[in-house]
XYZ file of C-alpha atoms in Angstrom:
720
model
C 68.385 86.780 104.183
C 69.296 82.950 104.647
C 68.631 80.270 102.090
C 66.534 77.662 101.599
C 69.207 74.874 103.501
C 68.587 77.091 106.851
C 64.675 78.660 106.470
C 62.992 78.217 109.969
C 59.489 78.352 110.273
C 57.945 81.248 111.937
C 57.337 81.296 115.427
C 53.426 80.781 116.254
C 52.108 83.129 118.791
C 49.203 85.957 117.940
C 50.790 88.306 120.338
C 53.246 89.888 118.047
C 55.684 92.611 120.282
C 56.216 96.231 119.081
C 59.109 97.506 119.057
C 62.077 100.235 116.613
C 65.285 99.923 115.584
C 67.443 103.368 116.544
C 68.644 104.871 113.197
C 70.649 107.508 114.852
C 73.420 105.553 116.796
C 74.172 104.038 112.515
C 73.499 107.522 111.169
C 76.432 108.631 113.852
C 78.603 106.101 112.819
C 77.940 106.499 109.225
C 79.240 110.225 109.744
C 82.100 109.406 111.567
C 83.211 107.059 109.575
C 83.476 109.418 106.312
C 85.147 112.099 108.381
C 87.866 110.537 110.129
C 87.908 108.353 106.890
C 88.722 111.750 104.624
C 90.928 112.463 107.245
C 93.204 109.373 107.338
C 93.490 109.827 103.387
C 94.737 112.896 103.362
C 97.754 112.249 105.926
C 97.762 109.125 103.989
C 98.650 111.166 100.822
C 100.567 113.441 102.264
C 103.169 110.761 103.886
C 103.242 109.084 100.532
C 104.081 112.585 98.972
C 106.847 112.522 101.656
C 108.280 109.547 100.164
C 108.352 111.131 96.994
C 110.068 114.476 98.476
C 111.109 115.275 101.619
C 110.178 118.549 101.172
C 106.462 117.346 102.496
C 108.226 117.074 105.489
C 106.695 120.755 106.124
C 108.699 123.472 107.696
C 110.917 120.858 109.307
C 108.540 120.570 111.883
C 108.646 117.169 114.474
C 104.823 116.348 114.501
C 104.717 116.737 110.373
C 107.631 114.168 109.394
C 107.043 110.879 108.086
C 107.640 108.667 111.546
C 105.264 110.331 113.349
C 102.656 110.952 110.769
C 102.901 107.394 109.357
C 101.152 105.769 112.732
C 98.942 108.734 112.540
C 97.546 107.502 108.600
C 97.239 103.435 109.771
C 95.709 104.062 113.540
C 93.225 106.871 111.498
C 91.920 104.577 108.588
C 92.058 101.452 110.763
C 90.790 102.266 113.698
C 88.925 105.668 112.937
C 87.760 104.651 109.294
C 87.194 100.708 109.030
C 86.350 101.041 112.474
C 83.810 103.585 112.872
C 82.369 101.775 109.411
C 82.011 98.301 110.948
C 80.292 99.441 114.018
C 77.757 101.465 111.595
C 77.429 98.046 110.173
C 76.767 96.001 113.051
C 74.602 98.421 114.657
C 72.007 98.643 111.803
C 71.878 94.510 110.784
C 72.736 92.971 114.115
C 69.261 94.576 115.580
C 67.677 93.643 112.715
C 69.206 90.041 112.524
C 67.675 89.570 115.974
C 64.444 91.289 115.780
C 65.712 93.214 118.524
C 66.447 96.997 119.792
C 70.259 97.137 120.789
C 69.940 96.058 124.489
C 70.739 99.935 125.310
C 70.943 102.741 123.889
C 73.314 104.179 126.853
C 75.526 102.052 126.385
C 75.631 102.479 122.330
C 76.373 106.380 123.362
C 79.175 105.753 125.947
C 80.524 103.421 122.718
C 80.544 105.979 119.817
C 81.805 108.958 121.691
C 84.364 106.845 123.897
C 85.538 105.446 120.485
C 85.558 109.088 118.808
C 87.667 110.127 121.965
C 90.414 107.665 121.515
C 90.330 108.295 117.845
C 91.041 111.896 119.185
C 93.690 110.755 122.027
C 95.284 108.781 118.941
C 95.400 112.238 116.838
C 96.562 114.567 119.549
C 99.412 112.038 120.690
C 100.863 110.487 118.016
C 102.145 113.481 116.665
C 104.095 114.508 119.425
C 105.894 111.222 119.658
C 104.064 109.428 121.990
C 103.891 106.032 120.914
C 104.768 101.922 122.389
C 106.905 101.987 118.905
C 104.849 98.556 117.807
C 103.008 98.844 114.705
C 98.957 99.166 114.983
C 99.682 99.264 118.409
C 101.075 102.367 119.198
C 98.959 104.212 121.340
C 100.351 104.607 125.219
C 98.899 102.610 128.082
C 95.836 104.863 129.111
C 94.697 105.082 125.767
C 94.918 101.125 125.518
C 93.025 100.960 128.892
C 90.403 103.219 127.810
C 89.990 101.111 124.565
C 89.321 98.212 126.217
C 87.082 99.665 128.568
C 84.702 100.736 125.090
C 85.637 97.208 123.552
C 83.605 95.655 126.276
C 80.977 98.309 126.318
C 80.165 97.386 122.512
C 80.417 93.673 123.274
C 78.381 93.774 126.689
C 75.603 96.096 124.505
C 75.913 92.991 121.156
C 76.031 89.841 123.251
C 73.133 91.578 125.451
C 71.215 92.043 122.521
C 71.876 88.328 121.409
C 69.966 87.397 124.742
C 66.707 89.518 124.450
C 66.660 88.321 120.912
C 63.038 87.697 119.203
C 64.636 85.498 116.802
C 65.763 81.929 117.501
C 68.938 81.404 115.407
C 72.114 83.268 114.801
C 72.797 84.071 111.223
C 76.412 83.507 110.122
C 77.210 87.493 110.007
C 76.512 87.418 113.936
C 78.808 84.592 114.134
C 81.900 86.734 112.323
C 80.747 89.850 114.986
C 81.126 87.601 117.616
C 84.686 86.358 116.372
C 85.280 89.738 116.103
C 84.300 90.914 119.518
C 85.847 87.768 121.241
C 89.201 88.363 119.730
C 90.190 91.300 119.311
C 89.886 91.528 122.990
C 92.470 89.093 123.597
C 94.763 90.350 120.914
C 94.788 94.193 122.192
C 94.964 92.924 125.831
C 98.022 91.015 125.349
C 99.848 92.972 122.943
C 99.605 95.803 125.084
C 100.761 94.013 128.198
C 103.582 96.947 129.429
C 104.892 98.515 132.800
C 104.009 102.199 132.688
C 107.165 104.637 133.340
C 104.995 107.815 133.264
C 101.963 109.089 132.069
C 102.742 108.709 128.207
C 105.763 106.326 127.989
C 105.567 102.659 129.078
C 107.604 99.268 128.173
C 106.399 95.959 126.479
C 106.922 93.140 129.269
C 107.564 90.932 126.376
C 111.175 91.767 124.508
C 113.156 90.413 121.605
C 112.111 87.226 119.996
C 109.061 86.781 122.037
C 108.082 90.184 121.474
C 108.734 90.146 118.174
C 106.103 86.784 117.987
C 103.011 88.502 119.965
C 103.449 91.863 118.043
C 102.910 89.771 114.605
C 100.291 87.439 116.517
C 98.584 90.552 117.200
C 99.271 92.794 113.441
C 98.286 89.750 111.848
C 95.448 88.869 113.523
C 94.515 92.459 113.717
C 93.655 92.612 110.179
C 92.070 89.438 110.467
C 89.540 90.140 112.992
C 89.136 93.976 112.445
C 89.597 94.017 109.289
C 88.277 90.756 107.676
C 85.933 89.067 109.856
C 83.480 92.048 110.929
C 83.587 92.922 107.289
C 82.962 89.047 106.147
C 80.043 89.911 108.248
C 78.873 93.089 106.482
C 79.529 91.030 103.350
C 77.002 88.160 104.885
C 74.033 91.205 105.468
C 74.498 93.749 102.820
C 75.178 92.132 99.744
C 72.464 89.871 100.163
C 70.303 92.625 100.797
C 71.716 94.625 98.212
C 71.292 91.811 94.976
C 67.677 90.836 96.640
C 69.046 87.296 96.652
C 69.621 84.650 99.576
C 73.176 84.207 100.388
C 74.269 81.175 97.968
C 75.241 78.688 100.619
C 74.563 77.931 104.223
C 76.355 75.085 104.260
C 79.791 77.171 103.456
C 79.862 79.817 105.653
C 79.687 77.544 108.262
C 82.535 75.415 106.979
C 83.601 79.298 106.301
C 83.588 80.372 109.629
C 84.836 77.758 112.148
C 87.919 77.300 109.503
C 88.689 81.216 109.466
C 88.663 81.862 112.545
C 90.889 78.662 113.679
C 93.323 78.747 110.842
C 94.330 82.471 111.214
C 95.350 82.898 114.681
C 98.374 80.660 113.586
C 99.780 82.557 110.769
C 101.221 85.461 112.351
C 105.137 83.652 112.010
C 104.632 84.433 108.211
C 105.831 88.010 109.102
C 108.890 86.997 110.268
C 110.409 84.413 107.836
C 113.936 83.895 107.918
C 114.286 86.299 111.056
C 115.459 85.201 114.279
C 112.361 83.563 115.140
C 112.654 79.658 115.919
C 112.266 77.793 112.414
C 109.325 75.618 113.806
C 107.821 78.649 114.519
C 108.205 80.007 110.915
C 107.297 76.690 109.834
C 104.028 76.583 111.426
C 103.205 80.353 110.389
C 103.777 79.239 106.949
C 101.429 76.173 106.818
C 98.808 77.444 108.249
C 98.904 80.863 105.558
C 98.705 78.410 103.604
C 96.113 76.408 104.752
C 94.229 80.103 104.910
C 93.657 79.929 100.920
C 90.566 77.654 101.441
C 88.228 79.546 103.836
C 89.068 82.700 102.751
C 88.334 81.967 99.051
C 85.011 79.877 100.292
C 83.735 83.389 101.675
C 84.685 85.381 98.513
C 83.166 82.534 96.698
C 79.773 82.745 98.594
C 79.749 86.811 98.289
C 80.041 86.627 94.425
C 78.038 83.918 93.720
C 75.394 85.208 95.981
C 75.237 87.533 92.975
C 73.891 84.451 90.366
C 71.103 85.836 88.818
C 71.308 89.357 89.529
C 74.837 90.421 87.302
C 72.876 92.608 85.170
C 71.969 95.115 87.813
C 76.069 95.177 88.601
C 76.129 97.449 85.545
C 73.683 99.823 86.365
C 73.859 99.518 90.455
C 76.697 100.959 91.968
C 76.209 99.299 95.620
C 76.620 96.119 93.532
C 79.615 97.755 91.554
C 81.564 98.426 94.882
C 80.426 95.218 96.735
C 82.060 92.937 93.463
C 85.313 94.719 93.803
C 85.122 94.760 96.998
C 85.089 91.386 97.082
C 87.550 90.638 94.191
C 89.831 92.436 96.192
C 89.720 90.334 99.458
C 90.262 87.442 97.038
C 93.195 88.706 95.370
C 94.519 89.980 98.834
C 93.625 86.479 100.948
C 95.613 84.529 98.009
C 98.103 87.104 97.937
C 99.044 86.724 101.499
C 99.105 82.847 101.780
C 101.964 83.189 98.503
C 103.713 85.496 100.763
C 104.417 83.227 103.002
C 106.209 80.638 100.662
C 109.517 81.240 101.803
C 111.138 81.673 98.194
C 108.597 84.206 97.638
C 109.050 85.641 101.254
C 112.701 86.660 100.703
C 112.190 88.189 97.536
C 108.859 90.655 98.829
C 109.857 91.319 102.288
C 110.870 94.676 103.837
C 109.795 95.833 100.361
C 106.915 97.864 98.733
C 105.667 94.816 97.902
C 103.973 93.968 101.233
C 102.681 98.113 100.710
C 101.070 96.841 98.010
C 99.365 93.644 99.317
C 98.308 95.815 102.159
C 96.740 98.552 100.484
C 94.596 95.896 98.159
C 92.668 95.071 101.183
C 92.481 98.442 102.697
C 91.326 100.359 99.863
C 89.292 97.770 97.789
C 88.254 95.340 100.314
C 87.470 97.561 103.388
C 87.117 100.811 101.781
C 84.833 99.816 98.840
C 82.674 97.425 101.297
C 82.231 100.279 103.329
C 81.337 102.702 100.278
C 78.614 100.413 98.807
C 77.478 99.653 102.567
C 76.961 103.438 103.036
C 75.451 104.386 99.141
C 72.744 101.250 100.161
C 72.405 102.724 103.962
C 71.551 106.653 103.266
C 68.878 106.378 101.178
C 67.362 103.727 103.437
C 67.995 105.704 106.666
C 66.704 108.794 105.143
C 63.750 107.554 103.069
C 64.665 108.915 100.042
C 66.631 108.058 96.689
C 70.474 108.104 96.348
C 71.085 111.748 95.712
C 73.266 111.144 91.985
C 73.766 107.932 90.589
C 76.371 109.386 88.178
C 78.383 111.197 90.911
C 78.694 107.641 92.881
C 80.127 105.831 89.579
C 82.652 108.880 89.408
C 83.702 108.126 92.953
C 83.605 104.037 91.842
C 86.081 104.588 89.212
C 88.402 107.164 90.607
C 89.149 104.703 93.471
C 89.107 102.055 91.091
C 91.943 103.568 89.061
C 93.183 105.342 92.300
C 94.027 101.619 93.644
C 95.339 100.501 90.255
C 97.702 103.613 90.067
C 98.449 102.870 94.080
C 99.160 99.161 94.042
C 100.935 98.293 90.652
C 103.580 100.697 91.082
C 104.142 99.447 94.477
C 104.513 95.984 93.457
C 106.889 97.080 90.667
C 108.905 99.153 92.969
C 109.108 96.035 95.931
C 110.487 93.507 92.895
C 113.186 96.449 91.658
C 114.549 96.941 95.251
C 115.217 93.100 96.279
C 116.188 92.383 92.581
C 118.803 95.320 93.174
C 119.345 94.065 96.923
C 120.612 90.788 95.575
C 122.372 92.200 92.650
C 126.296 90.999 92.149
C 128.484 91.843 89.638
C 130.769 88.813 87.859
C 133.390 89.543 90.310
C 131.628 88.682 93.452
C 130.685 91.914 94.728
C 127.157 94.047 95.571
C 126.410 95.653 92.379
C 124.655 98.265 94.009
C 126.456 98.733 97.877
C 124.919 101.906 98.877
C 121.351 101.479 99.889
C 120.781 104.714 98.792
C 121.061 103.924 94.694
C 118.293 101.124 95.428
C 115.749 103.858 96.739
C 116.185 106.941 94.502
C 115.229 104.306 91.016
C 111.936 103.790 92.296
C 110.744 107.529 93.515
C 109.061 108.239 90.456
C 107.092 104.552 91.396
C 106.672 106.514 94.482
C 105.187 109.692 92.367
C 102.749 107.737 90.752
C 101.720 106.016 94.384
C 100.837 109.805 95.818
C 99.396 109.970 92.173
C 97.048 107.001 92.873
C 96.193 108.115 96.408
C 95.101 111.743 95.428
C 92.495 110.096 93.436
C 91.068 107.886 95.985
C 90.801 110.944 98.124
C 89.035 112.700 95.273
C 86.505 109.577 94.841
C 86.193 109.786 99.175
C 85.016 113.651 98.734
C 82.712 113.029 96.283
C 81.119 110.027 98.418
C 81.009 112.598 101.319
C 79.054 114.887 98.897
C 76.654 112.584 97.381
C 75.638 111.222 100.516
C 75.109 114.862 102.180
C 72.930 115.574 99.335
C 71.255 112.286 99.659
C 70.682 112.907 103.330
C 69.699 116.729 103.031
C 67.056 115.741 100.498
C 65.138 113.269 102.970
C 64.560 113.052 107.039
C 66.242 110.737 109.272
C 63.730 107.805 110.129
C 64.971 108.112 113.657
C 63.170 104.884 115.221
C 61.876 102.528 112.772
C 59.106 100.650 113.735
C 58.889 97.034 113.867
C 57.094 94.243 115.217
C 57.562 90.056 115.638
C 56.562 87.523 118.271
C 58.698 86.758 121.279
C 60.944 83.619 121.593
C 59.043 80.416 122.429
C 60.453 77.775 124.320
C 60.273 73.951 122.691
C 62.050 74.276 119.987
C 63.543 70.980 118.469
C 66.854 71.012 117.115
C 66.962 69.438 113.457
C 70.860 69.849 112.767
C 73.453 69.146 114.714
C 74.836 72.869 114.033
C 71.489 74.399 114.973
C 72.733 73.803 118.690
C 75.681 76.259 119.020
C 73.734 78.495 116.319
C 71.202 79.243 118.745
C 73.469 79.675 122.041
C 74.762 83.340 121.795
C 77.264 82.148 125.164
C 78.183 79.044 124.039
C 78.992 80.669 120.409
C 81.259 83.067 122.177
C 83.502 80.542 124.059
C 83.583 78.246 121.573
C 84.875 80.927 119.385
C 87.505 81.841 122.272
C 88.713 78.764 122.124
C 88.891 77.910 118.736
C 91.254 81.527 118.456
C 92.878 80.729 121.822
C 94.546 77.254 120.323
C 96.941 78.149 117.211
C 98.158 81.344 120.035
C 99.202 79.760 122.757
C 101.000 76.781 120.967
C 103.114 79.519 119.457
C 103.619 81.352 122.362
C 104.068 79.360 125.077
C 106.685 76.903 124.016
C 108.935 80.370 122.610
C 108.476 81.689 126.090
C 109.075 79.449 128.480
C 111.536 76.971 126.609
C 114.845 78.541 126.952
C 116.760 77.137 123.700
C 114.024 78.644 121.539
C 115.693 82.065 122.506
C 119.612 81.454 123.816
C 121.786 84.450 125.463
C 124.629 85.178 124.412
C 127.035 86.490 127.157
C 128.588 89.368 125.618
C 125.341 91.068 125.124
C 124.714 93.470 127.695
C 122.218 96.014 128.899
C 121.925 99.313 127.475
C 123.435 102.288 128.824
C 121.253 104.662 130.434
C 122.068 107.040 127.755
C 121.163 104.496 125.267
C 117.946 103.709 126.706
C 117.280 107.531 126.332
C 118.544 107.081 122.813
C 116.192 104.289 122.137
C 113.579 106.326 123.560
C 114.652 108.838 121.011
C 114.628 106.455 117.923
C 111.043 104.515 118.860
C 109.677 108.329 119.040
C 110.750 109.426 115.870
C 109.170 106.184 114.243
C 112.925 105.221 112.822
C 111.423 101.384 113.169
C 109.476 102.773 109.985
C 111.840 102.718 107.924
C 114.909 101.156 108.473
C 114.894 97.224 109.896
C 117.304 95.815 112.422
C 117.480 92.266 111.465
C 119.411 90.896 109.030
C 118.466 87.605 107.379
C 120.957 84.887 106.776
C 121.394 85.741 103.036
C 124.803 86.495 101.292
C 123.203 89.804 100.173
C 122.481 91.246 103.398
C 125.747 89.869 105.263
C 127.627 91.374 102.392
C 125.988 94.262 103.002
C 125.577 94.810 106.637
C 127.233 91.886 108.315
C 126.580 88.698 110.334
C 123.160 87.621 110.460
C 121.072 88.393 114.004
C 120.692 85.569 116.168
C 118.103 85.914 118.728
C 120.183 86.086 121.880
C 120.894 89.934 120.469
C 117.662 90.933 121.361
C 117.101 89.949 124.944
C 116.749 93.223 126.698
C 115.088 95.077 123.514
C 111.872 96.625 125.307
C 110.112 97.054 122.249
C 111.705 94.704 119.638
C 112.869 97.142 116.862
C 113.069 94.865 114.164
C 110.875 96.545 111.380
C 108.837 95.869 108.474
C 109.943 97.704 105.254
C 113.404 99.498 104.716
C 112.714 102.709 102.715
C 116.640 103.005 104.539
C 119.065 100.524 105.075
C 119.188 98.154 108.239
C 121.023 99.231 111.519
C 121.029 95.956 113.586
C 125.031 96.431 112.739
C 125.642 100.551 111.922
C 127.521 100.637 115.100
C 130.934 101.495 114.796
C 130.157 101.892 111.329
C 130.220 105.748 111.329
C 132.350 108.049 112.757
C 129.750 110.301 116.163
C 129.890 113.100 113.879
C 128.444 111.663 110.428
C 125.401 110.357 112.679
C 125.227 113.994 113.871
C 125.438 115.877 110.384
C 123.047 113.030 108.963
C 120.374 113.585 111.625
C 120.294 117.586 110.973
C 120.956 117.437 107.400
C 120.762 114.355 105.624
C 121.750 115.049 102.215
C 125.388 116.158 103.060
C 125.919 112.471 103.964
C 123.526 111.046 101.428
C 123.055 112.756 98.702
C 119.729 112.260 96.860
C 118.634 110.717 100.190
C 114.508 110.974 101.071
C 115.102 111.051 104.937
C 113.416 114.282 106.810
C 115.793 116.558 109.197
C 116.110 116.412 112.683
C 116.943 119.663 114.026
C 115.143 119.686 117.098
C 117.271 116.585 118.335
C 120.316 119.352 118.360
C 117.863 121.925 120.450
C 116.282 119.775 122.892
C 117.299 118.196 126.252
C 116.462 114.796 127.841
C 115.264 114.642 130.847
C 117.262 112.671 133.296
C 115.093 112.642 136.392
C 113.367 109.366 135.405
C 116.836 108.015 134.728
C 116.772 105.916 138.332
C 112.733 104.862 137.466
C 113.280 103.435 134.486
C 116.253 101.534 135.245
C 114.512 100.007 138.116
C 111.262 99.411 135.597
C 114.024 97.743 133.565
C 115.112 95.418 136.360
C 111.772 94.724 136.858
C 111.313 93.167 133.171
C 114.084 91.355 133.660
C 117.198 93.583 132.202
C 120.138 92.614 134.683
C 120.983 95.736 136.285
C 122.956 95.655 139.824
C 120.940 96.415 142.610
C 121.640 99.539 143.506
C 122.796 100.780 139.994
C 119.916 103.419 140.120
C 122.000 105.450 142.084
C 124.896 105.680 139.955
C 123.159 105.719 136.600
C 122.495 109.379 135.813
C 126.295 109.681 136.667
C 127.495 106.920 134.002
C 124.976 108.865 131.780
C 126.898 112.146 131.931
C 130.244 110.742 131.412
C 129.082 108.409 128.231
C 127.733 111.889 126.733
C 131.034 114.259 127.611
C 133.017 111.662 125.735
C 130.516 111.437 122.703
C 130.066 115.284 122.781
C 134.619 115.531 122.921
C 134.290 113.266 119.858
C 131.740 115.354 118.123
C 133.601 118.717 119.117
C 136.851 116.851 117.769
C 135.447 116.720 114.585
C 134.366 119.979 114.183
C 130.793 119.744 116.084
C 130.052 121.388 119.120
C 126.602 120.556 121.156
C 125.665 119.723 124.790
C 126.175 116.796 126.627
C 122.547 116.471 127.521
C 120.960 116.926 124.018
C 119.067 114.553 122.208
C 121.302 114.245 119.077
C 123.829 112.369 121.715
C 121.593 110.170 123.360
C 120.242 109.128 119.693
C 124.031 108.784 118.592
C 125.311 107.034 121.711
C 122.510 104.320 120.869
C 122.822 104.053 117.254
C 126.675 103.271 117.872
C 125.493 100.338 120.146
C 123.965 98.263 117.723
C 125.588 95.626 116.551
C 128.590 95.742 118.899
C 128.219 93.765 121.084
C 126.927 90.578 118.991
C 130.273 91.522 117.202
C 132.479 90.203 120.238
C 130.166 87.213 120.193
C 131.290 86.029 117.034
C 133.454 83.525 118.632
C 131.469 82.923 121.473
C 129.027 80.004 121.688
C 125.757 80.556 122.914
C 124.101 80.142 126.314
């Protein structure tokens, strides 16, 4: 597994210790990988179809709309497909690299079943609208706690296995596993800090600018340390195994690891360029994002160069084909990411479908293909047989490759089309496409091509499932793989400086924690504690009780997935939406709702732009107000009532979060809610729309009509 730079002499002892590797846990995670993977991909195909044609929002059912299903798709692919794939690879490679069975079979079982129950809970709660409204971190607080507990179980089992190992040296793959465990734990705990109002309703302890920074510190590094570092560890194990070659350069892997985990954590702010985030934080994100090219490409090249001398096998062996494309996709995505962090490039691509293409190069190419290649290698090994069909594996490879091509190229094209149309002016100086919907209808055919690419990818995954199943059926599972190795001996002399930490798992864990903590602390602490970074605006007041209820509905329906609330300081945006956004506007937003994609227009200044009746009819039948709209209808908002029983508790909770409601306001909050609801109901009635004051549609209208109103009052008011 290791190259000649790091080959160690075997321990000298005549007493071999006999033990066995547990393949059952690997099999379980492998099966779960493909089960949840196909499920997540099918949901992804459905939401792609919904964007191509709103008719696929089946039966106007709330739980089948885009806003409810899109978080289910992302969570299923990231945490169910990639997560289970990561665990399958780690539970196979880690014991063999350490020459020791996993520390506890019981902890492994708790980990497996606990993780599946977490996925099942996401499958139930997200379509029901139980969400925190933070991308890739939507799951509510009880599930967040469960994730933390199961993650600690996994980490404990992994660290204890290292402690009882029979191999002194910790191979580079293990370093990435350690960094994954440490960093994901820190990211998840910090970003999930919230005060619960009820069993499935909570509010982030951070607000506005701080919440945005924490969320994208998490969001970017969830990609880094859940989708990248563990898979780099798997790459360092399975690519040399599949190629039967040592890794190209061990020295390069050392540089790759430490530079990657230190630099990656700083790059989150590049998701917030031209927003209300302080400029210094944006600049830090850009600088470190550009620096990421070096370690990222170092890892990619280390993987590809490991295949030196065996490139002829790539033509005939599907495992290597998948792994080569995976590494290539990783290189593409990690080149593109730093390029997108340049402000002049980000100004063109952000909020467009270019971002969607970028993400899926990584998800489908890097994570998907490396997972498929790993499983094509694992199943014959575990079941002591040959792969059922090389021909089907090649069919899968080409279906998957064509699926990626048909997915990402139309999305790149759509992203450029959107941006150019948003920014286009007539010779007279007016917006050429003032109606945002024109920029949507122009790219519908590209959405259709994207759905076709997704269909090809799903078909390929189903072919793989069949191939894996038939491979397993033709052999028998080697549940306990016998092995032997000498016990770890003391008195080992360190020959190179880096061997000191590479033989000490606890120290490796501590140093990894330090490396990933520095960037987050440097960026977050000044933003949180230095008030000048988030100046307040005197005219910005807390939401009313009815507006809070409307905001909950806005988040529940996933409106933030298609609409931003952040106007950037571009002429094209201020002409279209109004004055650019300031940080002081969001000080009471728990959570922030800036968004990351505009399938619909920005809503930061939508308050007062349309009458109440327009919003009422738009939610009931979007096409009646915006012909050609791909937005689904929300008829249940007209039928369902808001609950006012928890309004006093909600006001008290917001006060605990720093929202300046006066003491005792809980006692009159419901009366204020009813008063505002009556005013909106009367307005609707005057325009020919009859409804009851406590219907959800009334609360949502109240929230939408509030957006941007306070900031408008502040146009001539100095910042505090």
